[in-house]
Structures are given as structure tokens and as C-alpha cells.
XYZ file of N, CA and C in Angstrom:
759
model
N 158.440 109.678 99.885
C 158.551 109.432 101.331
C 157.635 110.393 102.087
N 156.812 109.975 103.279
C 156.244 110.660 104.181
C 156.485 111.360 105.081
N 156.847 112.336 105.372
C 157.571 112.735 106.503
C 156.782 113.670 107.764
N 156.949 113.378 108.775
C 156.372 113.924 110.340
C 155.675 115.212 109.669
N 154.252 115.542 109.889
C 153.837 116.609 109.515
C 153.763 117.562 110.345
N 154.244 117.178 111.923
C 154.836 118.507 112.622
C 155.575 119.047 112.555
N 156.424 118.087 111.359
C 157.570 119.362 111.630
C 157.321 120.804 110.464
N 156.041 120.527 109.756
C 155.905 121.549 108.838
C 155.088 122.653 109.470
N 155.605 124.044 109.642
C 155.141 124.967 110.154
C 153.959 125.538 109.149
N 152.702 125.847 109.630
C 151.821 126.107 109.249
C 151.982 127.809 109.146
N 151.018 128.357 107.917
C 151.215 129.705 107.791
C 149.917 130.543 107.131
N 149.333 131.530 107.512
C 148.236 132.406 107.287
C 148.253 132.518 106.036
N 149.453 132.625 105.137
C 149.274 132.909 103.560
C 148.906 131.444 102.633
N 148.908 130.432 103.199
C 148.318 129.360 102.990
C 147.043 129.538 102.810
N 146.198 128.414 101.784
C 145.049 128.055 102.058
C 144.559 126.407 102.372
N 143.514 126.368 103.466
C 143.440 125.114 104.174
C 142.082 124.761 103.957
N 142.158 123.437 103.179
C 141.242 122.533 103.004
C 141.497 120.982 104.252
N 139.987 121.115 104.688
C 140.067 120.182 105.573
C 138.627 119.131 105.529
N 139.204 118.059 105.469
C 138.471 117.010 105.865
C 137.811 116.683 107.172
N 136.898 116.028 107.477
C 136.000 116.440 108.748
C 136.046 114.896 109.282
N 135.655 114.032 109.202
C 135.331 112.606 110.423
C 136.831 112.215 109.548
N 137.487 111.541 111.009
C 138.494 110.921 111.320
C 139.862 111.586 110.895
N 139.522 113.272 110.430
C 140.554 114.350 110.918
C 140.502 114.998 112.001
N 139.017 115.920 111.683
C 138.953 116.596 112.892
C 138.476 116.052 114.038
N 137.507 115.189 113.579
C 136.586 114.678 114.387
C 137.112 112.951 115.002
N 137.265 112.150 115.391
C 137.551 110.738 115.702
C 135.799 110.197 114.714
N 136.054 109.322 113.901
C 134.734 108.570 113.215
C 133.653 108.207 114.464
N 132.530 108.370 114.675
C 131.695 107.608 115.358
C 130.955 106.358 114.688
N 130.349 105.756 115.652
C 129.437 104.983 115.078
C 128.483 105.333 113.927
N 128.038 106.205 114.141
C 127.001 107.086 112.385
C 127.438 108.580 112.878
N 127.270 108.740 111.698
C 127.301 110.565 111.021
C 126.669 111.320 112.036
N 125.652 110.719 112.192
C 124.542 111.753 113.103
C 124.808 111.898 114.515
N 126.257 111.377 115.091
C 126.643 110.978 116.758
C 127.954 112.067 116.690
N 128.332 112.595 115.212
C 129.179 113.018 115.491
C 129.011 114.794 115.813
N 130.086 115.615 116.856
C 129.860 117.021 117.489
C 131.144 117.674 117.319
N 130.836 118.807 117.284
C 132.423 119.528 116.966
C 131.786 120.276 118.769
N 133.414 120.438 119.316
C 133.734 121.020 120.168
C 134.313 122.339 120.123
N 134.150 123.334 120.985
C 134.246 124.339 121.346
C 135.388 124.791 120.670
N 136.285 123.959 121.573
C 137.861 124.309 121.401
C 138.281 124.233 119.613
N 137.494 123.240 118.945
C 137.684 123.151 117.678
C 137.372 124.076 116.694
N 136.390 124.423 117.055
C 135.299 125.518 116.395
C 135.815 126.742 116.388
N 136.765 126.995 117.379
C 137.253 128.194 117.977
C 138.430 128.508 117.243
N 139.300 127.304 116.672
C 140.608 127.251 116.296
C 140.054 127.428 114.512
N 139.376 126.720 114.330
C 138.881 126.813 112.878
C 137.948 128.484 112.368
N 137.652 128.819 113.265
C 137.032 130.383 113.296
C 138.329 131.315 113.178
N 139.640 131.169 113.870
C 140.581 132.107 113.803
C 141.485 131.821 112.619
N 141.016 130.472 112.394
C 141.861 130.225 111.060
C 141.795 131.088 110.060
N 140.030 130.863 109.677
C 139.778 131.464 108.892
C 139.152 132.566 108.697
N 139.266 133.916 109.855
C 139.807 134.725 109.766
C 141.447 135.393 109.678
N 142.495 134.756 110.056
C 143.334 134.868 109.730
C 144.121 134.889 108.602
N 143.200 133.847 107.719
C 143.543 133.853 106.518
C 142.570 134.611 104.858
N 141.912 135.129 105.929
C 141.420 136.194 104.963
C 139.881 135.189 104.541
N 139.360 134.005 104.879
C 138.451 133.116 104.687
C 138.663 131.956 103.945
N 139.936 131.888 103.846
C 140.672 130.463 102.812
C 140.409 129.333 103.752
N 139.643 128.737 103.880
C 139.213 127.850 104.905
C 138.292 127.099 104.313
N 138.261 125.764 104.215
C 137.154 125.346 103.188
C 137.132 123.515 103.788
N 136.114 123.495 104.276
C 136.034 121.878 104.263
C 135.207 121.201 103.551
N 136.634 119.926 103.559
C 136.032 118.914 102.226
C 135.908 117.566 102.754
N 134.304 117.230 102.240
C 133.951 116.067 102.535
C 132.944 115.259 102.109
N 132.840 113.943 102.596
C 131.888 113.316 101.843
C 130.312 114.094 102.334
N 130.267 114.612 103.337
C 129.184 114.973 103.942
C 128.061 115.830 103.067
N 126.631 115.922 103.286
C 126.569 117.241 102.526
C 126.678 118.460 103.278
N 126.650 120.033 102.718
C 126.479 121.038 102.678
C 126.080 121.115 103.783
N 124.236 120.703 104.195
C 123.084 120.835 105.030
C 123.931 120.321 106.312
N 124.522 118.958 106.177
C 125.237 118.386 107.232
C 126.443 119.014 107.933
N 127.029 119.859 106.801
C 128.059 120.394 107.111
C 127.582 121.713 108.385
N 126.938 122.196 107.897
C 126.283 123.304 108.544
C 125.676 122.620 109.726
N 125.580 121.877 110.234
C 124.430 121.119 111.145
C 125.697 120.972 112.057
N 126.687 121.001 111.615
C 127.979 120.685 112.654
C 128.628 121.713 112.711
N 128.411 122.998 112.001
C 129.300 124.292 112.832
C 127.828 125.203 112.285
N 127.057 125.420 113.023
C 126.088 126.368 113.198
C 126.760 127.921 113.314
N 125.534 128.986 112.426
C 126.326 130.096 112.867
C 127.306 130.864 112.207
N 128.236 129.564 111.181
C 129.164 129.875 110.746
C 129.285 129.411 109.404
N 129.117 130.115 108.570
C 128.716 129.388 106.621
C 130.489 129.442 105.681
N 130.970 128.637 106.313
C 132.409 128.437 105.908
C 132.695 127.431 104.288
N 133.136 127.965 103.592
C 133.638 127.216 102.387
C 133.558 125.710 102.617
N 132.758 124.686 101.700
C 132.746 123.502 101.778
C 132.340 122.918 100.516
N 132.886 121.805 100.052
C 132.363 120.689 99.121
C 131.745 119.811 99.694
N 130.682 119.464 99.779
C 130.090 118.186 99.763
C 129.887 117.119 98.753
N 129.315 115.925 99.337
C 129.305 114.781 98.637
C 130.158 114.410 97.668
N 131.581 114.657 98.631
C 132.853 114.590 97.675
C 132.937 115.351 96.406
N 132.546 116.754 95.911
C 132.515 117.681 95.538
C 131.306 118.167 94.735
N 130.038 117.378 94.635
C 129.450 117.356 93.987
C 128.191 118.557 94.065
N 128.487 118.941 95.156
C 127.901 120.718 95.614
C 129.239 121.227 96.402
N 129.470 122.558 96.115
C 130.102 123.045 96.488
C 129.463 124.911 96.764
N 129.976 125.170 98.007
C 129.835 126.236 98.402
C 131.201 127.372 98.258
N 131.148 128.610 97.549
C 132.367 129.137 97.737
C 132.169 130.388 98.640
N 133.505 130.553 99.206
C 133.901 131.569 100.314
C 132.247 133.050 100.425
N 132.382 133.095 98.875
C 131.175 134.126 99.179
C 129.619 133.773 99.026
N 129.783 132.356 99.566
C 128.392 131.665 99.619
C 128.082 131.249 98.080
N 127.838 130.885 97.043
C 127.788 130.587 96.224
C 127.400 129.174 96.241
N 126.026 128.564 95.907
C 126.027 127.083 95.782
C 126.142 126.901 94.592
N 127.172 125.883 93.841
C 127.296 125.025 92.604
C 127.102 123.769 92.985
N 125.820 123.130 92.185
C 125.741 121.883 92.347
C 125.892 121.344 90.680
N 126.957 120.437 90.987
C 127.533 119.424 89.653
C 126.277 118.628 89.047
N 126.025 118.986 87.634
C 125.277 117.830 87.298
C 125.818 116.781 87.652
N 124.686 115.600 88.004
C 124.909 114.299 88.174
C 123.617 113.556 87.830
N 124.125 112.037 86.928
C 122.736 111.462 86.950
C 122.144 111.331 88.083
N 120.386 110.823 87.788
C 119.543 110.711 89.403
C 119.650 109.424 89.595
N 119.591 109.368 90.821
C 119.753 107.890 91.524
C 118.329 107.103 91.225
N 118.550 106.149 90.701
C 116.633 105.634 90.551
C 116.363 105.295 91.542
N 114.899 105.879 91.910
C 114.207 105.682 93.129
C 114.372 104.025 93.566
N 113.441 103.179 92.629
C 113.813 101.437 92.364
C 114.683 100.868 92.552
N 116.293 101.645 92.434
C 117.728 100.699 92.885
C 117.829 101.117 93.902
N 117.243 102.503 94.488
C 117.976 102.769 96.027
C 116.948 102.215 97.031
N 115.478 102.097 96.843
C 115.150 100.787 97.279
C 114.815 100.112 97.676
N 115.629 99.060 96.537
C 116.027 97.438 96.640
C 117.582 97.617 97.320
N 118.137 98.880 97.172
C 119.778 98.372 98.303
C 119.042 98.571 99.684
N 118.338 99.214 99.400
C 117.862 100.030 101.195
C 117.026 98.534 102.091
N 116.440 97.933 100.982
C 115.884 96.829 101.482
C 117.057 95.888 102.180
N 118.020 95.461 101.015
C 118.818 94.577 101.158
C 120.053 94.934 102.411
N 120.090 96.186 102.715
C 120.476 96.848 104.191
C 119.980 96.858 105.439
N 118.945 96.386 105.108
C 118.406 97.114 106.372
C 117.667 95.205 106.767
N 118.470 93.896 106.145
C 118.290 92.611 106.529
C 119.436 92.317 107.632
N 120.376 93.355 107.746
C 121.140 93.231 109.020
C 121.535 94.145 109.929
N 121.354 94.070 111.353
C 121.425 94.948 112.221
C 123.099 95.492 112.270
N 123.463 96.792 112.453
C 124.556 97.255 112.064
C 124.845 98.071 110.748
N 123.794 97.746 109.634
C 124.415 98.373 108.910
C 123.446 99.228 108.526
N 123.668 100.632 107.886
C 123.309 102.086 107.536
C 123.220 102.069 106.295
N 122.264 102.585 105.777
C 122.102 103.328 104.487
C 122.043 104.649 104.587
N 123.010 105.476 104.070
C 123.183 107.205 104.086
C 122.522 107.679 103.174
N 121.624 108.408 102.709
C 121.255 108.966 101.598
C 120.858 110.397 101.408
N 122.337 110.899 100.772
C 122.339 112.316 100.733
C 122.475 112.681 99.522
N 121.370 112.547 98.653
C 120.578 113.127 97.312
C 121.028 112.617 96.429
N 122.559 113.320 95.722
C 123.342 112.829 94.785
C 124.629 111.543 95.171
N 124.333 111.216 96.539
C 125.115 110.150 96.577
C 124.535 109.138 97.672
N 125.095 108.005 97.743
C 124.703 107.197 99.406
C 126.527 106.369 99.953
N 125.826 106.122 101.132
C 126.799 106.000 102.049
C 126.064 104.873 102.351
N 126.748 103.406 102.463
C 126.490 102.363 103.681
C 127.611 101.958 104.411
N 127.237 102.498 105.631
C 128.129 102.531 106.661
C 128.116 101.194 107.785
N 128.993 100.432 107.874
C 129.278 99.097 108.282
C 130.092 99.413 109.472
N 130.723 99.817 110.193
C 131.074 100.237 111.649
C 130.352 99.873 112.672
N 129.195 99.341 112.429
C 128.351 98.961 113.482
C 128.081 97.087 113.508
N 128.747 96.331 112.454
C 129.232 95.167 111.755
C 130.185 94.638 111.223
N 131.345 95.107 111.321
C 132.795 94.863 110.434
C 132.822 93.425 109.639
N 132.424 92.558 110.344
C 132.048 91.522 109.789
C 131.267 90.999 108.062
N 130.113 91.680 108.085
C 129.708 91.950 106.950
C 130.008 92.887 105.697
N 131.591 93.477 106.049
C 132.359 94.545 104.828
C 132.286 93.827 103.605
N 132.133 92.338 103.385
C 132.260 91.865 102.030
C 131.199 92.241 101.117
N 130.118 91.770 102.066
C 128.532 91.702 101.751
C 127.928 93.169 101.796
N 128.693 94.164 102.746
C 128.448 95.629 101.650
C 129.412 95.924 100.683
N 130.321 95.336 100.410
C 130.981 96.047 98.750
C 130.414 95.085 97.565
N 130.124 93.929 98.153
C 129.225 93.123 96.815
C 127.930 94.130 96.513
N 126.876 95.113 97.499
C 126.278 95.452 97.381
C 126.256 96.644 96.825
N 127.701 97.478 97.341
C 127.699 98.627 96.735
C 128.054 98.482 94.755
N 128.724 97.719 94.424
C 128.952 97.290 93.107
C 128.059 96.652 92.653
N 127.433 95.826 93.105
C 125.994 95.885 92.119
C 124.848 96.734 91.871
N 124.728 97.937 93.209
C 124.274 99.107 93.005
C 124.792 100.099 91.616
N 126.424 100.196 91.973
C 126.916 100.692 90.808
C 126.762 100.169 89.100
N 126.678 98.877 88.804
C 126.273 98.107 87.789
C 125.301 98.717 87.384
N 124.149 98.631 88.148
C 122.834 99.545 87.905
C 122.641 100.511 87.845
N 123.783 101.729 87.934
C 123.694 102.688 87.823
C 124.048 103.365 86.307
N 125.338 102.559 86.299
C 126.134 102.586 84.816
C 127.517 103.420 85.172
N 127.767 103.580 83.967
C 129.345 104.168 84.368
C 129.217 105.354 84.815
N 128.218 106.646 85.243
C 128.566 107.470 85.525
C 128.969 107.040 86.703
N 128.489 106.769 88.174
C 128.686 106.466 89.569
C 129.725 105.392 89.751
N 130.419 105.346 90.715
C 131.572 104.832 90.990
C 131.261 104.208 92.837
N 132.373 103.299 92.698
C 132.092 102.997 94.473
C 133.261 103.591 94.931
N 133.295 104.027 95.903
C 134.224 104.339 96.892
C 134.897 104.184 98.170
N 135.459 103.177 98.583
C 135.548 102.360 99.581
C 136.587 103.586 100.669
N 136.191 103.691 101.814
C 136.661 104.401 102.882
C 136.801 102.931 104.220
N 136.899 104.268 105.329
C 136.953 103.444 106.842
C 135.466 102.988 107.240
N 135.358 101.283 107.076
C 134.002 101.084 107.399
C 132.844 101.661 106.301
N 132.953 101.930 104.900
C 132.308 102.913 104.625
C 132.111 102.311 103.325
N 131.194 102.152 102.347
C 131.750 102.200 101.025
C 130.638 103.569 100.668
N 131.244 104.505 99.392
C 130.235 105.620 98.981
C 129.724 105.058 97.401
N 128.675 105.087 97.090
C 128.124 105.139 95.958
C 128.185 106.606 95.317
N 128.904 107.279 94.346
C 129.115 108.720 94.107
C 129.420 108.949 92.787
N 128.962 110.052 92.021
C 128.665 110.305 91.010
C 130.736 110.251 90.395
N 130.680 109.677 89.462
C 132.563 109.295 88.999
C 132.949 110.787 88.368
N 132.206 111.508 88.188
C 132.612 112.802 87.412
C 133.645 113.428 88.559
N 133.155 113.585 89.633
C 133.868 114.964 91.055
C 134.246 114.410 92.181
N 135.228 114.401 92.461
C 135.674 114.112 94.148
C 136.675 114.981 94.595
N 137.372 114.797 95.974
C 137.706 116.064 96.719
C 139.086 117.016 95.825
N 139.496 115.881 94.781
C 140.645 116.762 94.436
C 140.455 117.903 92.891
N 139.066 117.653 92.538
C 138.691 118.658 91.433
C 138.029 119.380 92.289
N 137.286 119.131 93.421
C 136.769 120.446 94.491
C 138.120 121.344 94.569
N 138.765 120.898 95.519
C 139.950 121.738 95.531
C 140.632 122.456 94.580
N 140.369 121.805 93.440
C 141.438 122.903 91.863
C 140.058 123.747 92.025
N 138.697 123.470 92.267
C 137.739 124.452 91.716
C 138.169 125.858 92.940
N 138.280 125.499 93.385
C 137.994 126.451 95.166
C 139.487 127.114 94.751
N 140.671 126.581 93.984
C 141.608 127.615 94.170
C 141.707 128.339 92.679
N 140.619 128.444 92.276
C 140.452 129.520 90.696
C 139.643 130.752 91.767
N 139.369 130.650 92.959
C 138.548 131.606 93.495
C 139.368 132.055 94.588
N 139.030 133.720 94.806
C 139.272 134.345 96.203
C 138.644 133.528 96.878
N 139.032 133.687 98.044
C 140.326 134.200 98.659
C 141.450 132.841 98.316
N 141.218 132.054 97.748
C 142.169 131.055 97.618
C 143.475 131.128 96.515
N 142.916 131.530 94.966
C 143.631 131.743 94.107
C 144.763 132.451 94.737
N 145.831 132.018 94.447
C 147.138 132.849 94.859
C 147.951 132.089 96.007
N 147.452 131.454 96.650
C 147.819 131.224 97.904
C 148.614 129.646 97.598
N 149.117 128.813 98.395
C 149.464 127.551 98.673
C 148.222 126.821 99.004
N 148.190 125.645 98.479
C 147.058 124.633 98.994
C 147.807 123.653 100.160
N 147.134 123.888 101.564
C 147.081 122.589 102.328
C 145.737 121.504 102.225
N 146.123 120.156 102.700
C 145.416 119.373 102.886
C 144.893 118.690 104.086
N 144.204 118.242 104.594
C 144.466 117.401 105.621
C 143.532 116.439 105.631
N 143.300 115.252 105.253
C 142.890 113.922 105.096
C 142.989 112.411 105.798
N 142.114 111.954 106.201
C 142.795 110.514 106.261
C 142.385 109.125 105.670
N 141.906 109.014 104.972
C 140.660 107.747 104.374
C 141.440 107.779 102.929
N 141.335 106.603 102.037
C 140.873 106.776 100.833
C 140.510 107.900 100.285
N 139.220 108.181 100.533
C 138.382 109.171 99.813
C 138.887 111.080 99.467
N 140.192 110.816 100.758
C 141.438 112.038 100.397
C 142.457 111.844 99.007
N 142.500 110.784 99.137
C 143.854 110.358 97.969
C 143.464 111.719 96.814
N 142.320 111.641 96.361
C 142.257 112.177 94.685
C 143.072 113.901 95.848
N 142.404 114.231 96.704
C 142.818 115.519 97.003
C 144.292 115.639 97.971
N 144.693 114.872 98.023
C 146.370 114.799 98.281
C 147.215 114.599 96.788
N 146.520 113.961 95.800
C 147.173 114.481 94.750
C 147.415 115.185 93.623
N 146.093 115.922 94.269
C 145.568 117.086 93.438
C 146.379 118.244 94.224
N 146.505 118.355 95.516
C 147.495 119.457 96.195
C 149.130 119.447 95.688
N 149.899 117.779 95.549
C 150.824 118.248 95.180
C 151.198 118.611 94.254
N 150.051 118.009 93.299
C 149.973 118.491 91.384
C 150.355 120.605 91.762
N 149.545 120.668 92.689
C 149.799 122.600 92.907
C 151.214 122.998 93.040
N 151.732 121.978 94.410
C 152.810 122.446 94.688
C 152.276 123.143 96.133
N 151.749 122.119 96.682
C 151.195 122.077 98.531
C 151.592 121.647 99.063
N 150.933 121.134 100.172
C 151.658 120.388 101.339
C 150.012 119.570 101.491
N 150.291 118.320 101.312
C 149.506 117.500 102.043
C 149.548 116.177 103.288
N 148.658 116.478 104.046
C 148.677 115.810 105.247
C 148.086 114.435 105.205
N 148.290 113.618 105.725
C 147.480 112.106 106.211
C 147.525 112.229 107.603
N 145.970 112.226 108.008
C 145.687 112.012 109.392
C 145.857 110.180 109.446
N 147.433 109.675 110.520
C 146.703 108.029 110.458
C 147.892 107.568 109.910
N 147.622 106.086 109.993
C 148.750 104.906 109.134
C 148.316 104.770 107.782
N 148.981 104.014 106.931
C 148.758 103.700 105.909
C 148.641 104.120 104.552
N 148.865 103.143 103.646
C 149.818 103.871 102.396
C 149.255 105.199 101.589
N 149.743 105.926 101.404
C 149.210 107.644 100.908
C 150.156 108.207 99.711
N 149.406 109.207 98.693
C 150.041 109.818 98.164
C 150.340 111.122 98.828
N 150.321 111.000 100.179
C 150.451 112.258 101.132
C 151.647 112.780 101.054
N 152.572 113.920 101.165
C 154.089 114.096 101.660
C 154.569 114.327 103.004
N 153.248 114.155 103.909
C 153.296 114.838 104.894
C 152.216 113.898 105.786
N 152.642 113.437 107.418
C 151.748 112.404 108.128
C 151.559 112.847 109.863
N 150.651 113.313 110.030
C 150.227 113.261 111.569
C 149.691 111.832 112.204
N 149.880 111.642 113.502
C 149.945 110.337 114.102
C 148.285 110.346 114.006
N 147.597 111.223 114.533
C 145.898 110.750 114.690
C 145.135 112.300 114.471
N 143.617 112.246 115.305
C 142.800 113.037 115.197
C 143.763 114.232 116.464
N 144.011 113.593 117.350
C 144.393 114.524 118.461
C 145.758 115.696 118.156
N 146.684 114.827 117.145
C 147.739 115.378 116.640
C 147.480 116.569 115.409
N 146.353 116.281 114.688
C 145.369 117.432 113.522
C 145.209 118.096 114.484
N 144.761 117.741 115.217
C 144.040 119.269 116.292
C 144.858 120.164 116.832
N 146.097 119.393 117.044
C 146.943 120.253 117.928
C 147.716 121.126 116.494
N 148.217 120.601 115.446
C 148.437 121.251 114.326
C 147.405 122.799 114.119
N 145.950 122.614 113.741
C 145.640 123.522 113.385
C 145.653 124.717 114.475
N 145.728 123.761 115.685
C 145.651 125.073 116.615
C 147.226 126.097 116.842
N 147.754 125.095 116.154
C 148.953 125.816 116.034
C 149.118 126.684 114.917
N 148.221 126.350 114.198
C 148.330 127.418 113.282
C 147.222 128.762 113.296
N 146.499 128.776 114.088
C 145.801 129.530 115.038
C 146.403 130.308 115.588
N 147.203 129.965 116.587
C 148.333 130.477 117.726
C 149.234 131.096 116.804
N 150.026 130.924 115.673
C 150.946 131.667 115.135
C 150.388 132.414 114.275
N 148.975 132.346 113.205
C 148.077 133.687 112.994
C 147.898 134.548 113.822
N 147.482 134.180 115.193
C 147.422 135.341 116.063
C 148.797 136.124 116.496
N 149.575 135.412 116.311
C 151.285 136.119 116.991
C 151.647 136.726 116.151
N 151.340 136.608 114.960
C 151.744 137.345 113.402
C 150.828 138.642 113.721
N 149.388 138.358 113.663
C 149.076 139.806 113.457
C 148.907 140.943 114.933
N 149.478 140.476 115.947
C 149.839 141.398 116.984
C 151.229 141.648 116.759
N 152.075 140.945 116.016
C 153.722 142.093 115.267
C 153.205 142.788 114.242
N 152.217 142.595 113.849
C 151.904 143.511 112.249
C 151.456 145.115 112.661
């Protein structure tokens, strides 16, 4: 059963893995429209000082992208659903993965770009065609993303999200990021949170409770989550609450 994730009080000895478009962020039309705000940036900065730097976001995004949306600030992250990962003390690990053949990506890029609306993402070790700008044609990108995958072979996998399908290497996604990130300071030791809302969370909502965490679903719909916030606005007000009671903790300390 799912239960109200406000009513779970958030806590500094925790560690918080967070997902980025359609947690923190509301999804835009493409990747590249989306901005973190002040107020957000601000709450996620005290987080993770509060928690000693256990702060780590996980997402399909890469690294480069990640950074392109909180400038300034080189915070723990997995990208391309874990397939580089950055740890707390800067550290890049990038996962072997086969290479994408130049020749299949393309002939998809061709076969994308025959209708207005839809995106081809291509961030090295993985791609993204993003259909949000067409809903209509979702069939005619998952026929595409699976015959991409065919051609790839069994390492790569499809991954169907909001509007989204990912072409991504089948070895790593967000919930072996997360076991990797908690063999390391500042994380090892601590509780794993989650906070997710797509598909592409599942492996890392059930990789948190395999720990013995608390994981969140930003959103409706069916989850191996234990734990559910109504939207993006309700995540926000969560972490800032857990902001607000880091700070009240260490002015009694």
C-alpha cells in the first residue's frame, strides 16, 4: 500500500536521491526549456549541506546537462540512468557500454525527424525520443525505439517513460546507481530516500526498499513506491521541509 508521503517526516541523517523533470521540475516541452529556480536551488544547497553532501541526483539526463541546470554547484549525480556517475568527491565513473552505431542512430534520426513534434536526444551512451510535442504518434515512436533496440542487440533495452521512450544500455539504471552511491561517503551508513515519478524510477524505488528506505512517487499511478506526493509542487514543498527542519536541528545543536 501507498501511503501520503507527507506524512513522513524528513531527516538530515538520511540520504536523498532525487530525480529531476517531473519531480523537481514540472516536464517541459524538451529538456533544453527546462530551469531550476532560485527557491529550489536554495532548498537543495541546504540540503546538502545539512546532510553532510548526501545529496545526489538521479536521472536520465547527462552529467554535462545536469550541471547546465545547477551551475556553480558539482553535486552527486548519475546520469543516463546510471551509466556515468559522479560521486560526492567528484569522481567520474563511466560504465562500460556498447557504442551506439553511428548507421542505426542515423537511420532513427532520419526516421524522426519525418514528423514535426518529435525529438531525437542524443546523449552519447544513450538516446531519448521525446514525443510531448505529438502524443499522437507514441505508437510509431515505440515501434521505432524497438527496432532501434533489435539493432542494437541485447545489450540496450527500451525504456518507456512520460512521453518519452529511452534507448539505454540494459546493464545500469537508477536503482544500481543508488546501491553504487551508498557503498560511498557520505552516503554509506545512512537511510536511502527516493523521490521519483516516471517508470524510469521503478528499478530505484525498489532498489531503496530492498535497503530499508523510504521511497517517494511524485504523481498517480501504479508504483513499487511506499510512499506518494500529489505533484511537482507537493516535492517541493517536502524538500523544503526538510531544509527548514535541517536548519532548526542545527541551531538546537
Amino acid at each position: 500500500m501507498t501511503r501520503p508521503g507527507i506524512a513522513l517526516a524528513p531527516s538530515p541523517a538520511w540520504a536523498y536521491f532525487l530525480d529531476i523533470d517531473g519531480t523537481l521540475v514540472a516536464i517541459a516541452r524538451s529538456p533544453g526549456q527546462v530551469r531550476i529556480d532560485r527557491s529550489l536551488r536554495s532548498a537543495i544547497e541546504a540540503l546538502h549541506e545539512a546532510t553532510g553532501g548526501a545529496v545526489a541526483l538521479i536521472t536520465g539526463r547527462g552529467i554535462a546537462d545536469v550541471d547546465r541546470l545547477f551551475p556553480g554547484i558539482r553535486l552527486a549525480a548519475a546520469g543516463q540512468h546510471g551509466i556515468e556517475r559522479r560521486s560526492a568527491r567528484g569522481r567520474i565513473s563511466l560504465h562500460a557500454a556498447p557504442s551506439l552505431r553511428p548507421a542505426a542512430v542515423h537511420k532513427l534520426a532520419e526516421s524522426v525527424a519525418r514528423y514535426a513534434g518529435l525529438q531525437l536526444e542524443n546523449k552519447g551512451r544513450s538516446l531519448a525520443i521525446h514525443y510531448r510535442g505529438a502524443p499522437r504518434l507514441g505508437g510509431y515512436v515505440h515501434r521505432l525505439a524497438h527496432t532501434m533496440v533489435a539493432r542494437l542487440g541485447k545489450a540496450y533495452c527500451a525504456q518507456s517513460g512520460k512521453r518519452v521512450v529511452e534507448i539505454r544500455p540494459a546493464s545500469k539504471d537508477k536503482g544500481t546507481a543508488i546501491q553504487e552511491f551508498m557503498r560511498e561517503p557520505p552516503f554509506a551508513g545512512r537511510i536511502p530516500v527516493f523521490l521519483g515519478d516516471d517508470r524510469t524510477d521503478e528499478h530505484g524505488f525498489v532498489m531503496v526498499n530492498r535497503l530499508g528506505g523510504h521511497s517517494l512517487k511524485i504523481g498517480p499511478g501504479p508504483t513499487a513506491a511506499r510512499w506518494r506526493l500529489r505533484d511537482v509542487a507537493a516535492a517541493r514543498a517536502w524538500l523544503h521541509r526538510a531544509h527548514a527542519e535541517s536548519d532548526g536541528r542545527r541551531e538546537l545543536s
